[in-house]
Coordinates of C-alpha atoms and ligand atoms in Angstrom, one line a residue:
X1 CA 41.3 3.5 17.8
X2 CA 45.0 3.3 17.1
X3 CA 47.3 6.1 18.5
X4 CA 49.5 6.3 15.4
X5 CA 46.9 8.2 13.3
X6 CA 48.0 9.5 10.0
X7 CA 48.3 13.3 10.0
X8 CA 46.1 15.4 7.8
X9 CA 46.6 19.2 7.4
X10 CA 43.9 21.3 5.8
X11 CA 43.7 25.1 5.4
X12 CA 41.3 27.6 3.9
X13 CA 42.1 30.9 2.3
X14 CA 42.4 33.6 4.9
X15 CA 39.8 36.3 4.4
X16 CA 40.4 40.0 3.9
X17 CA 39.0 42.0 6.7
X18 CA 37.7 44.8 4.5
X19 CA 34.0 43.8 5.0
X20 CA 31.7 41.4 6.8
X21 CA 31.6 37.7 5.9
X22 CA 29.1 36.5 3.3
X23 CA 27.9 33.1 2.3
X24 CA 30.8 32.7 -0.2
X25 CA 33.3 32.9 2.7
X26 CA 31.0 30.6 4.7
X27 CA 30.8 28.1 1.9
X28 CA 34.6 27.7 1.8
X29 CA 35.0 27.4 5.5
X30 CA 32.2 24.8 5.7
X31 CA 33.8 22.9 2.8
X32 CA 37.1 22.6 4.6
X33 CA 35.3 21.8 7.9
X34 CA 33.4 19.0 6.3
X35 CA 36.7 17.6 5.0
X36 CA 38.4 18.0 8.4
X37 CA 35.5 16.3 10.1
X38 CA 35.4 13.5 7.5
X39 CA 39.1 12.8 8.0
X40 CA 38.8 12.8 11.8
X41 CA 35.9 10.3 11.6
X42 CA 38.0 8.3 9.3
X43 CA 40.8 8.0 11.8
X44 CA 43.2 10.8 10.9
X45 CA 45.0 13.2 13.2
X46 CA 43.7 16.5 11.7
X47 CA 45.1 20.0 11.8
X48 CA 42.6 22.5 10.4
X49 CA 43.7 26.1 10.0
X50 CA 41.7 29.2 9.0
X51 CA 42.1 32.9 9.6
X52 CA 42.2 36.5 8.4
X53 CA 44.4 38.3 6.0
X54 CA 44.9 41.8 7.5
X55 CA 47.6 43.6 5.7
X56 CA 47.8 45.4 2.3
X57 CA 46.5 48.4 0.5
X58 CA 42.9 47.2 0.3
X59 CA 42.5 46.8 4.1
X60 CA 44.5 50.0 4.8
X61 CA 42.2 52.0 2.4
X62 CA 39.0 50.6 3.9
X63 CA 40.3 51.3 7.4
X64 CA 41.0 54.9 6.4
X65 CA 37.6 55.3 4.8
X66 CA 36.1 54.2 8.1
X67 CA 38.3 56.7 10.0
X68 CA 40.2 54.0 11.8
X69 CA 43.8 53.1 12.2
X70 CA 44.5 49.8 10.3
X71 CA 45.1 47.7 13.4
X72 CA 42.1 49.0 15.2
X73 CA 39.9 48.3 12.2
X74 CA 41.4 44.8 11.8
X75 CA 40.8 44.0 15.4
X76 CA 37.2 44.9 14.9
X77 CA 36.4 43.2 11.6
X78 CA 38.4 40.0 12.3
X79 CA 36.0 39.4 15.2
X80 CA 33.2 38.9 12.6
X81 CA 35.3 36.2 10.9
X82 CA 36.3 34.6 14.2
X83 CA 32.6 34.5 15.1
X84 CA 32.0 32.3 12.0
X85 CA 33.6 29.5 14.0
X86 CA 30.7 28.9 16.5
X87 CA 28.2 30.3 14.1
X88 CA 28.9 27.7 11.4
X89 CA 30.1 25.0 13.9
X90 CA 33.6 25.0 12.3
X91 CA 35.9 22.5 13.9
X92 CA 39.1 24.4 13.2
X93 CA 42.1 23.9 15.4
X94 CA 43.6 27.3 14.9
X95 CA 42.5 30.7 13.7
X96 CA 45.4 32.8 12.5
X97 CA 45.5 36.6 12.1
X98 CA 48.3 37.9 9.9
X99 CA 48.9 40.7 12.4
X100 CA 50.1 38.3 15.0
X101 CA 53.7 38.5 16.2
X102 CA 54.3 34.8 15.2
X103 CA 53.3 35.6 11.7
X104 CA 55.6 38.6 11.3
X105 CA 58.4 36.3 12.4
X106 CA 57.5 33.6 9.9
X107 CA 57.0 36.1 7.0
X108 CA 60.4 37.6 7.6
X109 CA 61.9 34.2 8.0
X110 CA 60.7 33.0 4.6
X111 CA 62.1 36.2 3.0
X112 CA 65.4 35.5 4.6
X113 CA 65.3 31.8 3.6
X114 CA 64.8 32.7 0.0
X115 CA 67.7 35.1 0.2
X116 CA 69.9 32.6 1.8
X117 CA 69.1 29.6 -0.4
X118 CA 68.8 31.6 -3.7
X119 CA 70.5 35.0 -3.3
X120 CA 69.8 36.0 -6.9
X121 CA 66.0 35.4 -6.5
X122 CA 65.4 38.7 -4.6
X123 CA 66.7 41.9 -6.1
X124 CA 65.9 45.6 -5.8
X125 CA 64.5 47.5 -8.8
X126 CA 61.6 49.8 -9.7
X127 CA 58.1 48.5 -10.4
X128 CA 56.2 50.3 -13.2
X129 CA 53.0 48.7 -14.1
X130 CA 49.4 47.9 -13.2
X131 CA 48.0 47.0 -9.8
X132 CA 44.6 45.9 -8.8
X133 CA 44.0 46.9 -5.1
X134 CA 40.8 44.7 -4.9
X135 CA 42.8 41.6 -6.1
X136 CA 46.0 42.8 -4.5
X137 CA 47.5 41.6 -7.7
X138 CA 49.9 42.8 -10.5
X139 CA 48.7 42.4 -14.1
X140 CA 50.3 42.9 -17.5
X141 CA 48.8 45.2 -20.1
X142 CA 47.7 42.3 -22.3
X143 CA 45.6 40.8 -19.4
X144 CA 43.5 43.9 -19.0
X145 CA 40.2 44.9 -20.6
X146 CA 38.5 48.2 -20.8
X147 CA 35.5 49.3 -18.8
X148 CA 33.8 52.3 -17.3
X149 CA 33.9 53.8 -13.9
X150 CA 30.8 55.1 -12.1
X151 CA 31.2 58.5 -13.9
X152 CA 31.4 56.9 -17.3
X153 CA 35.1 57.3 -17.8
X154 CA 37.0 54.6 -19.6
X155 CA 39.2 52.7 -17.2
X156 CA 41.3 49.5 -17.4
X157 CA 40.1 46.4 -15.6
X158 CA 41.8 43.3 -14.3
X159 CA 40.4 39.9 -15.4
X160 CA 38.3 39.9 -12.2
X161 CA 36.6 43.1 -13.3
X162 CA 38.4 45.1 -10.6
X163 CA 39.9 48.5 -11.7
X164 CA 43.7 48.7 -11.9
X165 CA 45.9 51.6 -11.2
X166 CA 49.3 52.5 -12.5
X167 CA 52.0 52.1 -9.9
X168 CA 55.6 53.3 -9.9
X169 CA 57.7 52.6 -6.9
X170 CA 61.0 51.2 -5.7
X171 CA 60.4 47.5 -5.0
X172 CA 62.1 44.2 -4.3
X173 CA 61.4 41.6 -7.0
X174 CA 61.2 37.9 -6.8
X175 CA 62.7 36.1 -9.8
X176 CA 59.6 34.1 -10.7
X177 CA 60.8 33.9 -14.3
X178 CA 63.4 31.3 -13.2
X179 CA 60.7 29.0 -12.0
X180 CA 58.6 28.4 -15.1
X181 CA 60.1 25.0 -16.0
X182 CA 60.2 23.8 -12.4
X183 CA 56.6 24.6 -12.0
X184 CA 55.6 22.9 -15.3
X185 CA 57.5 19.8 -14.1
X186 CA 55.7 19.9 -10.8
X187 CA 52.2 20.0 -12.6
X188 CA 53.3 17.2 -14.9
X189 CA 54.8 14.9 -12.2
X190 CA 52.0 15.7 -9.7
X191 CA 48.8 16.2 -11.6
X192 CA 47.0 15.9 -8.3
X193 CA 48.7 19.2 -7.2
X194 CA 45.9 21.2 -8.7
X195 CA 42.3 20.1 -8.6
X196 CA 39.9 20.1 -10.5
X197 CA 41.6 19.5 -13.8
X198 CA 40.1 22.5 -15.5
X199 CA 42.0 24.7 -13.1
X200 CA 45.2 22.9 -13.6
X201 CA 44.9 23.5 -17.4
X202 CA 44.3 27.2 -16.7
X203 CA 47.4 27.4 -14.5
X204 CA 49.6 25.4 -17.0
X205 CA 48.7 27.6 -19.9
X206 CA 49.4 30.7 -17.8
X207 CA 52.9 29.4 -16.8
X208 CA 53.6 28.3 -20.4
X209 CA 52.8 31.8 -21.7
X210 CA 56.0 32.9 -19.8
X211 CA 56.4 34.2 -16.3
X212 CA 57.6 37.6 -15.4
X213 CA 59.4 38.5 -12.1
X214 CA 57.0 39.9 -9.5
X215 CA 57.3 42.7 -7.2
X216 CA 57.3 41.5 -3.6
X217 CA 57.5 44.7 -1.6
X218 CA 55.6 48.0 -1.5
X219 CA 56.9 51.5 -0.5
X220 CA 54.0 53.8 -1.1
X221 CA 52.1 52.7 2.1
X222 CA 53.3 51.0 5.2
X223 CA 50.5 48.6 6.4
X224 CA 52.4 45.3 6.3
X225 CA 55.3 43.2 7.5
X226 CA 58.6 45.2 7.2
X227 CA 61.1 43.8 4.8
X228 CA 64.0 42.4 6.8
X229 CA 66.9 44.8 6.7
X230 CA 65.0 47.5 4.8
X231 CA 62.0 48.8 6.7
X232 CA 61.2 51.4 4.1
X233 CA 59.5 48.5 2.4
X234 CA 56.6 46.3 3.5
X235 CA 56.3 42.8 2.1
X236 CA 53.8 42.3 -0.7
X237 CA 50.6 41.2 1.0
X238 CA 50.3 37.9 -0.9
X239 CA 53.8 36.7 0.2
X240 CA 52.9 37.5 3.7
X241 CA 49.4 36.0 3.4
X242 CA 50.5 32.7 1.8
X243 CA 53.1 32.2 4.6
X244 CA 50.2 31.8 7.1
X245 CA 50.0 28.2 6.1
X246 CA 53.5 27.5 7.6
X247 CA 53.2 30.0 10.4
X248 CA 50.2 27.9 11.6
X249 CA 52.5 24.9 12.1
X250 CA 55.3 26.6 13.9
X251 CA 57.5 28.0 11.1
X252 CA 60.3 29.3 11.2
X253 CA 60.9 26.5 13.8
X254 CA 61.0 23.6 11.3
X255 CA 61.7 21.3 14.2
X256 CA 58.4 22.3 15.8
X257 CA 56.3 19.2 16.5
X258 CA 53.4 20.6 14.4
X259 CA 55.7 21.4 11.5
X260 CA 57.2 18.0 11.6
X261 CA 53.9 16.3 11.8
X262 CA 51.7 18.3 9.4
X263 CA 53.9 20.1 6.8
X264 CA 53.6 19.7 3.9
X265 CA 49.8 20.4 4.0
X266 CA 47.5 17.9 2.4
X267 CA 44.9 20.4 1.2
X268 CA 44.8 24.2 0.6
X269 CA 41.2 24.9 -0.1
X270 CA 40.8 28.2 -2.0
X271 CA 38.4 29.9 -4.4
X272 CA 38.9 29.8 -8.2
X273 CA 39.8 33.5 -8.3
X274 CA 43.1 33.0 -6.4
X275 CA 44.7 30.0 -8.0
X276 CA 47.5 32.0 -9.6
X277 CA 48.7 33.0 -6.1
X278 CA 48.4 29.5 -4.8
X279 CA 49.5 27.4 -7.7
X280 CA 52.2 29.6 -9.2
X281 CA 53.6 32.1 -6.6
X282 CA 53.3 29.9 -3.5
X283 CA 55.1 26.8 -4.8
X284 CA 57.8 29.1 -6.4
X285 CA 58.3 30.9 -3.1
X286 CA 58.6 27.6 -1.3
X287 CA 61.0 26.1 -3.8
X288 CA 63.2 29.3 -3.5
X289 CA 63.1 29.0 0.3
X290 CA 64.0 25.3 0.0
X291 CA 60.8 24.2 1.8
X292 CA 58.5 21.3 0.9
X293 CA 55.4 22.0 -1.3
X294 CA 51.8 21.4 -0.3
X295 CA 50.3 18.2 -1.7
X296 CA 47.1 19.7 -3.2
X297 CA 45.4 23.0 -4.0
X298 CA 41.7 22.5 -4.4
X299 CA 39.9 25.4 -6.1
X300 CA 36.2 25.7 -5.5
X301 CA 33.7 27.7 -7.5
X302 CA 31.7 30.7 -6.5
X303 CA 28.3 30.9 -4.8
X304 CA 25.9 33.0 -6.8
X305 CA 22.5 34.2 -5.7
X306 CA 19.5 33.5 -7.9
X307 CA 21.9 33.1 -10.8
X308 CA 23.8 36.3 -10.2
X309 CA 27.2 37.1 -8.8
X310 CA 26.9 38.4 -5.2
X311 CA 27.8 42.1 -5.1
X312 CA 27.2 45.1 -2.9
X313 CA 26.1 47.2 -5.9
X314 CA 23.5 44.6 -6.9
X315 CA 22.5 44.4 -3.3
X316 CA 22.2 40.6 -3.2
X317 CA 24.9 39.8 -0.7
X318 CA 23.7 37.3 1.9
X319 CA 25.2 37.0 5.3
X320 CA 25.7 33.5 6.7
X321 CA 23.3 34.3 9.6
X322 CA 20.4 35.0 7.2
X323 CA 20.6 31.4 6.0
X324 CA 21.0 30.0 9.5
X325 CA 18.0 32.0 10.8
X326 CA 15.8 30.7 7.9
X327 CA 16.9 27.1 7.6
X328 CA 18.8 26.2 10.7
X329 CA 22.6 25.6 10.8
X330 CA 22.8 21.9 9.8
X331 CA 20.3 22.4 6.9
X332 CA 22.4 25.3 5.7
X333 CA 25.6 23.2 5.8
X334 CA 23.8 20.3 4.1
X335 CA 22.4 22.6 1.4
X336 CA 25.7 24.2 0.5
X337 CA 27.5 20.8 0.3
X338 CA 24.7 19.1 -1.6
X339 CA 24.0 21.9 -4.2
X340 CA 27.5 22.7 -5.3
X341 CA 29.2 20.3 -7.6
X342 CA 32.9 19.6 -7.5
X343 CA 34.8 22.8 -8.2
X344 CA 31.8 24.4 -10.0
X345 CA 29.9 27.5 -9.2
X346 CA 26.8 26.9 -7.1
X347 CA 23.6 28.8 -7.1
X348 CA 21.6 29.7 -4.1
X349 CA 17.9 30.2 -4.5
X350 CA 15.3 30.0 -1.7
X351 CA 12.7 27.9 -3.5
X352 CA 15.2 25.3 -4.4
X353 CA 16.7 25.4 -0.9
X354 CA 13.4 24.6 0.7
X355 CA 12.7 21.8 -1.8
X356 CA 16.1 20.2 -1.2
X357 CA 16.0 20.5 2.6
X358 CA 12.4 19.1 2.8
X359 CA 13.0 16.2 0.4
X360 CA 16.4 15.0 1.7
X361 CA 16.4 16.0 5.4
X362 CA 12.8 16.2 6.6
X363 CA 11.2 13.6 4.3
X364 CA 14.2 11.5 3.7
X365 CA 16.5 10.9 6.6
X366 CA 14.3 12.7 9.2
X367 CA 11.2 10.6 8.3
X368 CA 13.2 7.3 8.3
X369 CA 14.5 8.1 11.9
X370 CA 11.1 9.3 13.2
X371 CA 9.0 6.5 12.0
X372 CA 11.4 3.8 12.9
X373 CA 12.1 5.1 16.4
X374 CA 8.4 5.8 17.0
X375 CA 7.5 2.2 16.0
X376 CA 10.2 0.8 18.3
X377 CA 9.0 3.1 21.2
X378 CA 5.4 2.1 20.8
X379 CA 5.7 -1.6 19.7
X380 CA 8.8 -2.9 21.4
X381 CA 8.4 -1.5 25.0
X382 CA 10.8 1.3 24.1
X383 CA 13.7 -1.1 23.7
X384 CA 15.9 -1.9 20.8
X385 CA 14.4 -5.1 19.5
X386 CA 16.1 -8.4 18.8
X387 CA 17.1 -9.6 15.4
X388 CA 15.8 -13.0 14.2
X389 CA 16.5 -14.9 11.1
X390 CA 17.5 -12.8 8.1
X391 CA 16.1 -12.7 4.6
X392 CA 18.1 -11.8 1.5
X393 CA 16.7 -8.2 1.6
X394 CA 17.8 -7.8 5.2
X395 CA 21.3 -9.1 4.4
X396 CA 21.6 -6.8 1.4
X397 CA 20.6 -3.8 3.3
X398 CA 23.0 -4.5 6.1
X399 CA 25.8 -5.2 3.7
X400 CA 25.2 -1.9 1.9
X401 CA 25.6 -0.1 5.3
X402 CA 28.4 -2.1 6.8
X403 CA 30.7 -2.8 3.8
X404 CA 29.8 -0.6 0.9
X405 CA 29.0 2.8 2.3
X406 CA 32.3 4.1 3.7
X407 CA 34.6 2.8 0.9
X408 CA 32.3 4.6 -1.6
X409 CA 32.1 7.7 0.5
X410 CA 35.9 7.8 0.8
X411 CA 36.4 7.9 -2.9
X412 CA 34.0 10.9 -3.2
X413 CA 35.4 12.7 -0.1
X414 CA 39.1 12.3 -1.0
X415 CA 38.7 14.8 -3.9
X416 CA 36.1 17.0 -2.1
X417 CA 33.2 15.7 -4.1
X418 CA 30.8 16.1 -1.2
X419 CA 27.7 16.5 -3.4
X420 CA 28.5 13.0 -4.6
X421 CA 29.3 11.8 -1.1
X422 CA 25.9 12.9 0.1
X423 CA 24.2 11.2 -2.9
X424 CA 26.2 8.1 -1.9
X425 CA 24.8 8.3 1.7
X426 CA 21.3 9.1 0.5
X427 CA 21.2 6.0 -1.7
X428 CA 21.2 4.1 1.7
X429 CA 18.5 6.5 3.0
X430 CA 16.3 5.8 0.0
X431 CA 17.0 2.0 0.1
X432 CA 16.0 2.0 3.8
X433 CA 12.8 4.0 3.3
X434 CA 11.9 1.6 0.5
X435 CA 12.6 -1.3 2.8
X436 CA 10.2 0.2 5.4
X437 CA 7.4 0.5 2.8
X438 CA 8.1 -3.0 1.5
X439 CA 8.3 -4.7 4.9
X440 CA 5.4 -2.7 6.4
X441 CA 6.4 -3.5 10.0
X442 CA 3.2 -1.8 11.3
X443 CA 1.2 -4.7 9.8
X444 CA 3.4 -7.3 11.4
X445 CA 2.7 -6.6 15.0
X446 CA -0.3 -9.0 15.0
X447 CA 0.7 -11.4 12.3
X448 CA 4.4 -12.0 12.9
X449 CA 5.8 -10.0 15.9
X450 CA 9.2 -11.7 15.6
X451 CA 9.6 -10.5 12.1
X452 CA 8.5 -7.0 13.1
X453 CA 11.3 -7.0 15.6
X454 CA 13.8 -8.1 13.0
X455 CA 12.7 -5.4 10.6
X456 CA 12.8 -2.7 13.2
X457 CA 16.2 -3.8 14.5
X458 CA 17.7 -3.7 11.0
X459 CA 16.2 -0.2 10.5
X460 CA 17.6 1.0 13.8
X461 CA 21.0 -0.4 12.8
X462 CA 20.9 1.4 9.5
X463 CA 20.0 4.6 11.3
X464 CA 23.0 4.1 13.6
X465 CA 25.2 3.8 10.5
X466 CA 23.7 6.8 8.8
X467 CA 23.9 8.9 12.0
X468 CA 27.7 8.1 12.2
X469 CA 28.2 8.6 8.5
X470 CA 26.6 12.1 8.2
X471 CA 28.2 13.7 11.2
X472 CA 30.8 15.4 8.9
X473 CA 28.1 17.5 7.3
X474 CA 25.3 17.8 9.9
X475 CA 27.1 17.2 13.1
X476 CA 24.5 18.5 15.6
X477 CA 21.6 16.6 14.0
X478 CA 23.6 13.4 13.5
X479 CA 24.6 13.4 17.1
X480 CA 20.9 13.9 18.2
X481 CA 20.1 10.8 16.2
X482 CA 23.0 8.9 17.8
X483 CA 21.9 10.2 21.3
X484 CA 18.4 8.8 20.7
X485 CA 19.9 5.4 19.9
X486 CA 22.1 5.7 23.1
X487 CA 25.3 5.3 21.2
X488 CA 28.3 5.9 23.3
X489 CA 30.1 9.1 22.3
X490 CA 33.3 7.2 21.9
X491 CA 31.7 4.8 19.4
X492 CA 30.8 7.3 16.8
X493 CA 33.6 7.2 14.2
X494 CA 33.8 5.2 11.0
X495 CA 35.7 2.4 12.6
X496 CA 32.4 1.5 14.3
X497 CA 30.6 1.0 11.1
X498 CA 30.6 -2.7 10.8
X499 CA 28.7 -5.8 11.9
X500 CA 30.8 -6.3 15.0
X501 CA 29.5 -3.0 16.5
X502 CA 25.8 -3.4 15.8
X503 CA 23.2 -2.1 18.2
X504 CA 22.7 -3.7 21.6
X505 CA 19.2 -5.3 21.7
X506 CA 17.3 -4.4 24.9
X507 CA 18.8 -0.9 25.1
X508 CA 16.1 1.5 26.3
X509 CA 15.3 4.5 24.2
X510 CA 13.4 7.7 25.1
X511 CA 10.3 9.0 23.3
X512 CA 11.7 10.0 19.9
X513 CA 12.0 13.6 18.9
X514 CA 12.1 14.9 15.3
X515 CA 15.5 15.9 14.1
X516 CA 14.9 17.7 10.8
X517 CA 11.9 20.1 10.8
X518 CA 9.9 20.6 7.6
X519 CA 10.2 24.1 6.2
X520 CA 7.4 26.2 4.8
X521 CA 8.2 27.9 1.4
X522 CA 7.4 31.4 2.6
X523 CA 10.2 31.6 5.1
X524 CA 12.5 33.6 2.8
X525 CA 16.3 34.4 3.1
X526 CA 16.8 35.7 -0.5
Ligands
LIG1 N1 42.9 37.2 1.4 C1 42.9 36.5 0.2 C2 43.2 35.1 0.4 C3 44.6 34.8 0.9 S1 45.0 33.1 1.2 C4 46.6 33.1 1.6 C5 41.4 36.6 -0.3 N2 40.5 37.0 0.5 S2 38.9 37.1 0.2 O1 38.3 37.5 1.4 O2 38.7 38.0 -0.9 O3 38.4 35.7 -0.2 C6 38.5 34.6 0.7 C7 38.1 33.4 0.1 O4 36.6 33.4 -0.1 C8 38.7 33.1 -1.3 O5 39.1 31.7 -1.4 C9 37.6 33.4 -2.2 O6 37.7 32.7 -3.4 C10 36.4 33.0 -1.5 N3 35.2 33.7 -1.9 C11 34.9 35.0 -2.0 N4 33.7 35.2 -2.6 C12 33.1 34.0 -2.9 C13 31.9 33.5 -3.4 N5 30.9 34.3 -3.8 N6 31.7 32.1 -3.4 C14 32.7 31.2 -2.9 N7 33.8 31.7 -2.5 C15 34.2 33.0 -2.6 O7 41.2 36.3 -1.5

């Protein structure tokens, strides 16, 4: 493969460390991982960053409620998020914690860069207004609704349903009001900046309704990055958190090799609940600091459980490990990518999960691999057979695999439509299974052994292509398939999907082993 690979930088939201990870956090990290792996397989030089968001009032309060000092508490809980790496087979290049020294430096540097480039954009005043600790967000009166607390008292709620509290404190402000037109111009000139379109429309109407300056420092607690030159204040947690995306590539050293290579980021993958911070505040901060803007914010939907929002009070929160214990890791990854449509909410239900895993993995791809390799093992002396003359059906199937699959997959993957990408791949699985039935190679052993060899060779070649193609979603299982075909580990990226790299006839294979086990419906995770 060429050395001059195109860089690709992808990030996830960094998780608050106020509780243990659940399958919503896991979904987002897998989504970004799948994209990172896809791009690596497709010849890019990828930087994949994830991490934890450790400052702010929410984390400070939770630490206190647990009788811990904030840093001690963060050290403990961040381990659970770090553990998601091996647990979910995430291929990230870096895990950032906002309590790291390098991140303090970057956060203070972006503050100073805003002040240097646009001195009027930061000013000292007093904040009097509503604040939601759960969202770590400021809201205006007209955005709030009324609700009840657990004692039945009427309270005000943020759009997320989180309670708000009245805050009055000395604060530095960022002149967001000066950026409305610039942001609208950005959304207009770069419609790809926010995906999907429905989220862009939401952001555009928010900005069009008029932007107010935002408070970017807090004084009534101290768990945060000190404001440069005024350490009575800590930086607003979102300004600190968003900056992680440039800390990860070496900021403030803009000459850093990673910064030069990877910034601006290609993709910030975030949940739909935090688009205001990413699509309005973040580009405005970067413009003010005279830094380049990321290319795309992709907002995914939420994972619900049996049609309901996950919540501690409902008691339906599922930990990632629960799914892995029930279905296995690759099946869990497959399920989450297959069941959630582009940017939409996804629903998790056990019965549907079992049905999907059994039909696509065990009966679909798994059965194709198992029956093909078993026939080769038994009927071809355990060696990859030889291809003879080809029929039209043979040629069509090979052309589908060698020339149509990856270009179609690229279109789906480029906008994170992985549910569609998997459908694209499974069209080939279905076509290949149909081909097995139509060609009935088991009946050819006596009547036309040469033809049997051709059919089995073609099937093994299709399996090679499928094994390479699906690595981005089910890496361990895909590699087991490729191991069984004795494919060199250096010959497993998309540049090897073509007719010049077809299987070597005569290669000995071992006794085949099933890759995707069939699940029973009563093994229940939720
Ligand atoms: N700390 C901020 C993000 C800062 S990014 C500079 C935050 N943290 S969070 O822990 O509340 O959420 C982390 C990510 O998980 C967000 O993108 C959020 O949308 C996502 N999810 C939280 N619950 C979710 C589901 N139930 N389903 C899918 N994703 C969800 O926000």
